[in-house]
Tab-separated table of N, CA, C and O in Angstrom:
chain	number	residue	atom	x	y	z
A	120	UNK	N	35.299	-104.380	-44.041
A	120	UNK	CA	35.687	-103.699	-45.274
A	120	UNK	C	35.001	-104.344	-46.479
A	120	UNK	O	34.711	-103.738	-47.511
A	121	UNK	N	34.704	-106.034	-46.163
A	121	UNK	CA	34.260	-106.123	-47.415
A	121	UNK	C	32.840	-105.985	-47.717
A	121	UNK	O	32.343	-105.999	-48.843
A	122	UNK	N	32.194	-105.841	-46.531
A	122	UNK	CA	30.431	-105.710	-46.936
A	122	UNK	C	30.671	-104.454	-47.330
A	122	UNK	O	30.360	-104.354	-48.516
A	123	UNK	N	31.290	-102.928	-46.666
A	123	UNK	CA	31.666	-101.453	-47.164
A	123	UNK	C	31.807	-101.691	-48.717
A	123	UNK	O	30.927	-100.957	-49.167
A	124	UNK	N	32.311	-102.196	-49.599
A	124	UNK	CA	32.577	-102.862	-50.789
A	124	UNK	C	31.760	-102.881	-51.210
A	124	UNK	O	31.315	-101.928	-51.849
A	125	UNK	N	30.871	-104.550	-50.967
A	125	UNK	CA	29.953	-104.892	-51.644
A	125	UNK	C	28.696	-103.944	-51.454
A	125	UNK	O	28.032	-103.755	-52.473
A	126	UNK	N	28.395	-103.493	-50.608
A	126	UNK	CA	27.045	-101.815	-49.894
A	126	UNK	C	27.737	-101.044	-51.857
A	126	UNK	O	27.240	-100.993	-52.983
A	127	UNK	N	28.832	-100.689	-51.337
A	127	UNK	CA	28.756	-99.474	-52.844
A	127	UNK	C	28.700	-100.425	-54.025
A	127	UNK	O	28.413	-99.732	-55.001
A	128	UNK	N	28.761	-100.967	-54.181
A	128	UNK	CA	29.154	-102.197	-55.417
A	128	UNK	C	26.904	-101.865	-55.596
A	128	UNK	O	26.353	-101.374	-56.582
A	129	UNK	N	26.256	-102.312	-54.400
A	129	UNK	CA	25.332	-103.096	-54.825
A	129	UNK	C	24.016	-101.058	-54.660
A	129	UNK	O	22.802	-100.930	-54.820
A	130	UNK	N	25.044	-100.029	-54.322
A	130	UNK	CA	24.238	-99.025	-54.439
A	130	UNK	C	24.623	-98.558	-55.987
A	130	UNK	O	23.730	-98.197	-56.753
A	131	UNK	N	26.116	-98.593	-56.421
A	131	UNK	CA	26.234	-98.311	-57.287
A	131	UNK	C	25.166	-98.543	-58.887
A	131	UNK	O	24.736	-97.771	-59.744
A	132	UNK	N	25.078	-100.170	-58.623
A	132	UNK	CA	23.747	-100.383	-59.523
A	132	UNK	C	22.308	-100.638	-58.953
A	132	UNK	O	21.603	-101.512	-59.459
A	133	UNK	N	21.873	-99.877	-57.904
A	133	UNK	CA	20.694	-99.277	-58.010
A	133	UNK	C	19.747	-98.583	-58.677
A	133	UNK	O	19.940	-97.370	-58.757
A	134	UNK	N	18.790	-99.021	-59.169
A	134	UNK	CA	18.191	-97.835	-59.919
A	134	UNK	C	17.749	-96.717	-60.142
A	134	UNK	O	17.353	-96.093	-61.127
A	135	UNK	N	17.963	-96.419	-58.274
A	135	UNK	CA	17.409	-95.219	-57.755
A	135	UNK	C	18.605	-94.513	-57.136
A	135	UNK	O	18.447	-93.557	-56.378
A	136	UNK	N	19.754	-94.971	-57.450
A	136	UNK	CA	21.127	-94.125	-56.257
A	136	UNK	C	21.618	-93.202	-57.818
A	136	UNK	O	21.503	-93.670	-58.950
A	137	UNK	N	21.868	-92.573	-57.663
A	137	UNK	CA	22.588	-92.051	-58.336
A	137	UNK	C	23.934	-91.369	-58.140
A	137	UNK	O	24.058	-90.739	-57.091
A	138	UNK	N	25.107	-91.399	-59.103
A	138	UNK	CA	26.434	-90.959	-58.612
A	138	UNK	C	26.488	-88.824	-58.937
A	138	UNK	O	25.816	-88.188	-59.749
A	139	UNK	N	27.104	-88.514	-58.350
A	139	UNK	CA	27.720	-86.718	-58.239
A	139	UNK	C	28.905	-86.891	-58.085
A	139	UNK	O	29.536	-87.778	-57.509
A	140	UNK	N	29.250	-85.860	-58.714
A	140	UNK	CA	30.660	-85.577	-59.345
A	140	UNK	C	30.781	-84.243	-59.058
A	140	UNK	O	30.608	-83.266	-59.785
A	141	UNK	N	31.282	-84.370	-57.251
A	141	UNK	CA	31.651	-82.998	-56.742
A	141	UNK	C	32.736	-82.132	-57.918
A	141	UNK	O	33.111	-82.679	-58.955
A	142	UNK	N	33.099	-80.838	-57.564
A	142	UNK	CA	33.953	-80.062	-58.017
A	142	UNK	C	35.186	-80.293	-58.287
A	142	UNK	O	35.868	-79.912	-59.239
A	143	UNK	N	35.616	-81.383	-56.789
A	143	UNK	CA	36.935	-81.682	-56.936
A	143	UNK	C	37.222	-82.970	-57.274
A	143	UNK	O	38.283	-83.510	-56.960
A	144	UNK	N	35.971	-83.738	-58.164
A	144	UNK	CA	36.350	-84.932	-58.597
A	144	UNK	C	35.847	-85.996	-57.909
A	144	UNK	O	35.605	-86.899	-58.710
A	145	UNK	N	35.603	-86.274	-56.887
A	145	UNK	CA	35.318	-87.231	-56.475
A	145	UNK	C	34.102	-87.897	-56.590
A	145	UNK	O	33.490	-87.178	-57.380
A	146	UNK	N	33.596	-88.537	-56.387
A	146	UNK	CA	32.053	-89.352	-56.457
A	146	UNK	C	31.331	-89.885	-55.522
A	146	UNK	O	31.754	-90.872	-54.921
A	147	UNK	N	29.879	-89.222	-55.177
A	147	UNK	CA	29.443	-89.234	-54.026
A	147	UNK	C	27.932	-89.778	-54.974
A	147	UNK	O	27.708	-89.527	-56.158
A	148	UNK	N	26.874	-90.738	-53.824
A	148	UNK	CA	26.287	-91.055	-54.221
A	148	UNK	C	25.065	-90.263	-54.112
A	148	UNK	O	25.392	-89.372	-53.327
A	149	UNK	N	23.321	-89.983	-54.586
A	149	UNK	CA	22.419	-89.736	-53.675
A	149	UNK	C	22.185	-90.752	-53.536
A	149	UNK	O	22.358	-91.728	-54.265
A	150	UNK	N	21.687	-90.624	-52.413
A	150	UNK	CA	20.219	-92.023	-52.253
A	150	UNK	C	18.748	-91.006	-51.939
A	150	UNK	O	18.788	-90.010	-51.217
A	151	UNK	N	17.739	-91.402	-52.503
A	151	UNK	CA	16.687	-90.568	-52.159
A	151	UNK	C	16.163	-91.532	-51.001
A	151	UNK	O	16.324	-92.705	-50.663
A	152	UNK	N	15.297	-90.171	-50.482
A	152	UNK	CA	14.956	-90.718	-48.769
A	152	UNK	C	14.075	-92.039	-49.073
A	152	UNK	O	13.422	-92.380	-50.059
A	153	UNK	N	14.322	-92.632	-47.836
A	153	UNK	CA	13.237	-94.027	-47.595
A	153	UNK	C	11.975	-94.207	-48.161
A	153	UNK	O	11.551	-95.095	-48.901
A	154	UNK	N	11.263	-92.870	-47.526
A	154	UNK	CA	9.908	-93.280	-48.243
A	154	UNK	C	9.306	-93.145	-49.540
A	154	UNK	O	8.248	-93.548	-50.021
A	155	UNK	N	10.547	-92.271	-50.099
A	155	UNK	CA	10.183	-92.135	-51.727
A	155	UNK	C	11.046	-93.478	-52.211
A	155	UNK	O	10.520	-94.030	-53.177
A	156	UNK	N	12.050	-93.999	-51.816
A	156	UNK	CA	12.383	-95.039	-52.172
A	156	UNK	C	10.938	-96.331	-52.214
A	156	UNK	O	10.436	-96.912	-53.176
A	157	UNK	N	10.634	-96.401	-50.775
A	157	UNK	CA	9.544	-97.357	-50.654
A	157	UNK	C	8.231	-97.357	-51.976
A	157	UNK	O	7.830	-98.325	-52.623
A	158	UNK	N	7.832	-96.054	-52.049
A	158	UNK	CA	6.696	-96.029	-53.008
A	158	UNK	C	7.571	-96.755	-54.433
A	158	UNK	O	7.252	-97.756	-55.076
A	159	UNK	N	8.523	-96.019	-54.583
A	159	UNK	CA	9.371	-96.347	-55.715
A	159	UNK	C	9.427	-97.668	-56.190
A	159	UNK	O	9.371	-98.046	-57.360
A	160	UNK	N	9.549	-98.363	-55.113
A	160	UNK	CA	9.946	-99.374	-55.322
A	160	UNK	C	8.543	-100.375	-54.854
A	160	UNK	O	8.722	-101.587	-54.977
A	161	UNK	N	7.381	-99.986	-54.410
A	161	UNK	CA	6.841	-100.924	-53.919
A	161	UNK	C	5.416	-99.207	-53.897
A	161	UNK	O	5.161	-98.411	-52.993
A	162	UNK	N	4.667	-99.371	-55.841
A	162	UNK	CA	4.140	-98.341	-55.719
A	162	UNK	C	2.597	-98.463	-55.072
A	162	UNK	O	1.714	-98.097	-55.848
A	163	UNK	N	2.232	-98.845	-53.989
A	163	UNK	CA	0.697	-99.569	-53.097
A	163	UNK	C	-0.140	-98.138	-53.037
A	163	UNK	O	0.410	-97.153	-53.531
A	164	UNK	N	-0.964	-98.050	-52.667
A	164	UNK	CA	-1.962	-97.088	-52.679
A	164	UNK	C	-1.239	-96.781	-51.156
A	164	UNK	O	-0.703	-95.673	-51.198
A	165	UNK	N	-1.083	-97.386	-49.940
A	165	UNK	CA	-0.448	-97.143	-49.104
A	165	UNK	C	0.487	-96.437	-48.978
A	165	UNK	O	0.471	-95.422	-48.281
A	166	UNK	N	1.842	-96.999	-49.875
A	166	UNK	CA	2.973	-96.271	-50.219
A	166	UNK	C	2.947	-94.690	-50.885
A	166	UNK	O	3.632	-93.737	-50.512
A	167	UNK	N	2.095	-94.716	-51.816
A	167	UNK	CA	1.420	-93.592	-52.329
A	167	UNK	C	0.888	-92.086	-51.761
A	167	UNK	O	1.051	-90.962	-52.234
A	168	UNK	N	0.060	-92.624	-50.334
A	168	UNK	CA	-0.806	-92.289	-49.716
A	168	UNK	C	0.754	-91.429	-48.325
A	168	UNK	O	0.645	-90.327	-47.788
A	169	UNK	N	1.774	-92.259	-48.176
A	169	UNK	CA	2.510	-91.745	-47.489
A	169	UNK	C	3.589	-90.829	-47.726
A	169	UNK	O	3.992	-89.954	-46.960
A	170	UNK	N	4.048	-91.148	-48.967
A	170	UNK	CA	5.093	-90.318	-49.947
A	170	UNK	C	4.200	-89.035	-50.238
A	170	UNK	O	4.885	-88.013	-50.197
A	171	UNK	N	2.768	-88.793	-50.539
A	171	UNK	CA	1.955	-87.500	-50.601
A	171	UNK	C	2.007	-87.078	-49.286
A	171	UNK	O	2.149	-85.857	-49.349
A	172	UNK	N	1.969	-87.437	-48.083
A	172	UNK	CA	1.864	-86.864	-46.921
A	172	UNK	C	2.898	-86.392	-46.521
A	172	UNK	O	2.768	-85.392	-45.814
A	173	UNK	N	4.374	-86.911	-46.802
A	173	UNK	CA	5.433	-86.414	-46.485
A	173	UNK	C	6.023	-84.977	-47.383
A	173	UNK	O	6.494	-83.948	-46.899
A	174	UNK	N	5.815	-85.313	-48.797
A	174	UNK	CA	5.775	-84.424	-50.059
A	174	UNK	C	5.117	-82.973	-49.670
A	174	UNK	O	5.575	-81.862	-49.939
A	175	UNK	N	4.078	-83.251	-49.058
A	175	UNK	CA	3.180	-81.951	-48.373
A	175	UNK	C	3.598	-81.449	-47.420
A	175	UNK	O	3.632	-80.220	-47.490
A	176	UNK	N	4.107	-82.076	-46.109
A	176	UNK	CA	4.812	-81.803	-45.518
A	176	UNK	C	6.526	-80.917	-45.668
A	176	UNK	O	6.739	-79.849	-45.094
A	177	UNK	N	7.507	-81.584	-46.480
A	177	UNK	CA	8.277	-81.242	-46.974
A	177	UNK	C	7.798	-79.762	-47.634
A	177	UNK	O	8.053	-78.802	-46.905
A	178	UNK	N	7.158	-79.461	-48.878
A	178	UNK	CA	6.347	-78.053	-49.349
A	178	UNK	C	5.602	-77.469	-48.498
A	178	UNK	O	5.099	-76.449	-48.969
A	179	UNK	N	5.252	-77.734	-47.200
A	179	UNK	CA	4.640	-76.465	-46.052
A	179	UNK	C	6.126	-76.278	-45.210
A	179	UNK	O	6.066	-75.341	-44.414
A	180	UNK	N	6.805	-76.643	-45.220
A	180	UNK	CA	8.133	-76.340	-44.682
A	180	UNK	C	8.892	-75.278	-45.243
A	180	UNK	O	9.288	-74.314	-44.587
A	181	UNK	N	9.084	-75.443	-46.393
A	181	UNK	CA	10.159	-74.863	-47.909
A	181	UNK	C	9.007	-73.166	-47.957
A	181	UNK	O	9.259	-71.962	-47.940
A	182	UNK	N	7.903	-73.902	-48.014
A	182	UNK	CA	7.338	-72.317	-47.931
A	182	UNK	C	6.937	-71.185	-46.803
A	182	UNK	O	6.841	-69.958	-46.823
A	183	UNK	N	6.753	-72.197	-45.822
A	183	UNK	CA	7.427	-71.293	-44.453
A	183	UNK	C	8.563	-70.447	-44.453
A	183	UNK	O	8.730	-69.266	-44.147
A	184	UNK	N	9.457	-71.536	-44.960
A	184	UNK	CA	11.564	-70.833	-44.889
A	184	UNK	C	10.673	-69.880	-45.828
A	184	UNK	O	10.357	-68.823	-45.282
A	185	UNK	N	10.244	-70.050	-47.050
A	185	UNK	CA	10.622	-68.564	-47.989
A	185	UNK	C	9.703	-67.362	-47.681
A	185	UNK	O	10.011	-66.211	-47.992
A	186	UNK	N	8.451	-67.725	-46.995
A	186	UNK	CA	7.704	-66.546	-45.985
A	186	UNK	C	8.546	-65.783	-45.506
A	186	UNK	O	8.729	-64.621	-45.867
A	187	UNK	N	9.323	-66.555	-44.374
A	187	UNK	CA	10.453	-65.708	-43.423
A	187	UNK	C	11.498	-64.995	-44.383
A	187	UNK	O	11.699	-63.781	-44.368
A	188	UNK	N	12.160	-65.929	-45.247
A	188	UNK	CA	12.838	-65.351	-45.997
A	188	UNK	C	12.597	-63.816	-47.179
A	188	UNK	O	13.410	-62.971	-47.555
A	189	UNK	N	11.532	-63.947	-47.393
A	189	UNK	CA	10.772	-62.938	-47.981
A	189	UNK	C	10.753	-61.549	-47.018
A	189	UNK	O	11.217	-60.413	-47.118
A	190	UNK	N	9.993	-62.256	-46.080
A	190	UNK	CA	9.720	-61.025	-44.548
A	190	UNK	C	11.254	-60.086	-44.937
A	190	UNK	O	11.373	-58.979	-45.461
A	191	UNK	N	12.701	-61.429	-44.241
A	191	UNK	CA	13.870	-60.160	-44.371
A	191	UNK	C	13.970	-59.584	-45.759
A	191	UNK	O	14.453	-58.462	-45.911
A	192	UNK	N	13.618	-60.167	-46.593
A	192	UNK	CA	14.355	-59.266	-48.071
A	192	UNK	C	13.819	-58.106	-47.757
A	192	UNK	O	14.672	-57.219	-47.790
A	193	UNK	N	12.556	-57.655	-47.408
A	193	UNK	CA	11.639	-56.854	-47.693
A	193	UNK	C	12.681	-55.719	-46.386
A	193	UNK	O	13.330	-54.721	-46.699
A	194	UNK	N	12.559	-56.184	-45.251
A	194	UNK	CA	12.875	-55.767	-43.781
A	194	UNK	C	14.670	-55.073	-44.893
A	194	UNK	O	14.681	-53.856	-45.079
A	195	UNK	N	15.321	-55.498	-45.196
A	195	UNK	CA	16.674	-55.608	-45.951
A	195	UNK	C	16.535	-54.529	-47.153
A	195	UNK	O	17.347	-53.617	-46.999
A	196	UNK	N	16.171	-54.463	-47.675
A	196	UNK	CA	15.717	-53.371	-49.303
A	196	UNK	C	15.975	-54.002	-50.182
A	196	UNK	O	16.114	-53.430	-51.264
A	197	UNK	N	16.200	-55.855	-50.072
A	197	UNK	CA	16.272	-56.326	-51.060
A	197	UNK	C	15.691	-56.418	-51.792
A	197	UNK	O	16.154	-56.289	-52.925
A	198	UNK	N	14.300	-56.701	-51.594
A	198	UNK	CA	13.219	-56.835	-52.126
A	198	UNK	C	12.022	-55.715	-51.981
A	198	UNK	O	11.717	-55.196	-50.908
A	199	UNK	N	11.457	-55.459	-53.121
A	199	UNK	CA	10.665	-54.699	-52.744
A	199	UNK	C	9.285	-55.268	-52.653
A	199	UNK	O	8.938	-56.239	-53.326
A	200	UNK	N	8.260	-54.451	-51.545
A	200	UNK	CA	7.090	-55.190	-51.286
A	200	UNK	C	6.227	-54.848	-51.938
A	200	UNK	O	6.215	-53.679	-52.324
A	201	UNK	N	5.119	-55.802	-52.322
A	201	UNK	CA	4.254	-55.783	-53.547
A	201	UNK	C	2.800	-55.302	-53.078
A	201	UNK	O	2.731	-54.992	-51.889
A	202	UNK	N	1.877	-55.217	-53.675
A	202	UNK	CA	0.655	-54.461	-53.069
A	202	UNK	C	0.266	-56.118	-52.125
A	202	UNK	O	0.233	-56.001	-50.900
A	203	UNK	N	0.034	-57.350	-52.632
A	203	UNK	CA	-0.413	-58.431	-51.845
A	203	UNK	C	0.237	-58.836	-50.940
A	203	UNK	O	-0.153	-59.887	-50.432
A	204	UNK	N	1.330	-58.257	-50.443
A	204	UNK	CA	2.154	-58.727	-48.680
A	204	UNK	C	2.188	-57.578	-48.197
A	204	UNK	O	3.062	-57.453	-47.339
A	205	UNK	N	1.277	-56.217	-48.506
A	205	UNK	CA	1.251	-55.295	-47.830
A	205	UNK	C	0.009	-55.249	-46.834
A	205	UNK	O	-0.124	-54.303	-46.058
């Protein structure tokens, strides 16, 4: 219980955690992922070089989902299709 303690004690003043203040009050922390932490904190051409590779990764993902996602709007009548996805 007491390292559980001292862990939030020593995320709390992190420079990179930040606190949220769900709906119903309570307080939840982020922590941003590892490797943006790492560059963050330790900015090397290395570190750099890996946080861009993941970053790219992460944005060919997000725009995949909204490809597909697009596909149903269109498939749906949500959306209507434009002359360039025809």
């Amino acid at each position: 219980m007491k390292s559980q303690i001292s862990n939030l004690k020593s995320q709390k003043e992190s420079l990179w955690i930040e606190p949220v203040i769900s709906p119903d009050g309570s307080i939840r922390y982020y922590v941003p992922p590892k490797i943006v932490l790492d560059f963050l904190e330790d900015p090397t051409e290395e570190n750099a070089k890996r946080y861009l590779e993941w970053n790219k990764e992460k944005l060919r993902k997000i725009n995949a989902a909204q490809e597909v996602l697009n596909q149903i709007a269109v498939q749906e009548d949500v959306v209507k299709q434009t002359n360039s996805e025809k």
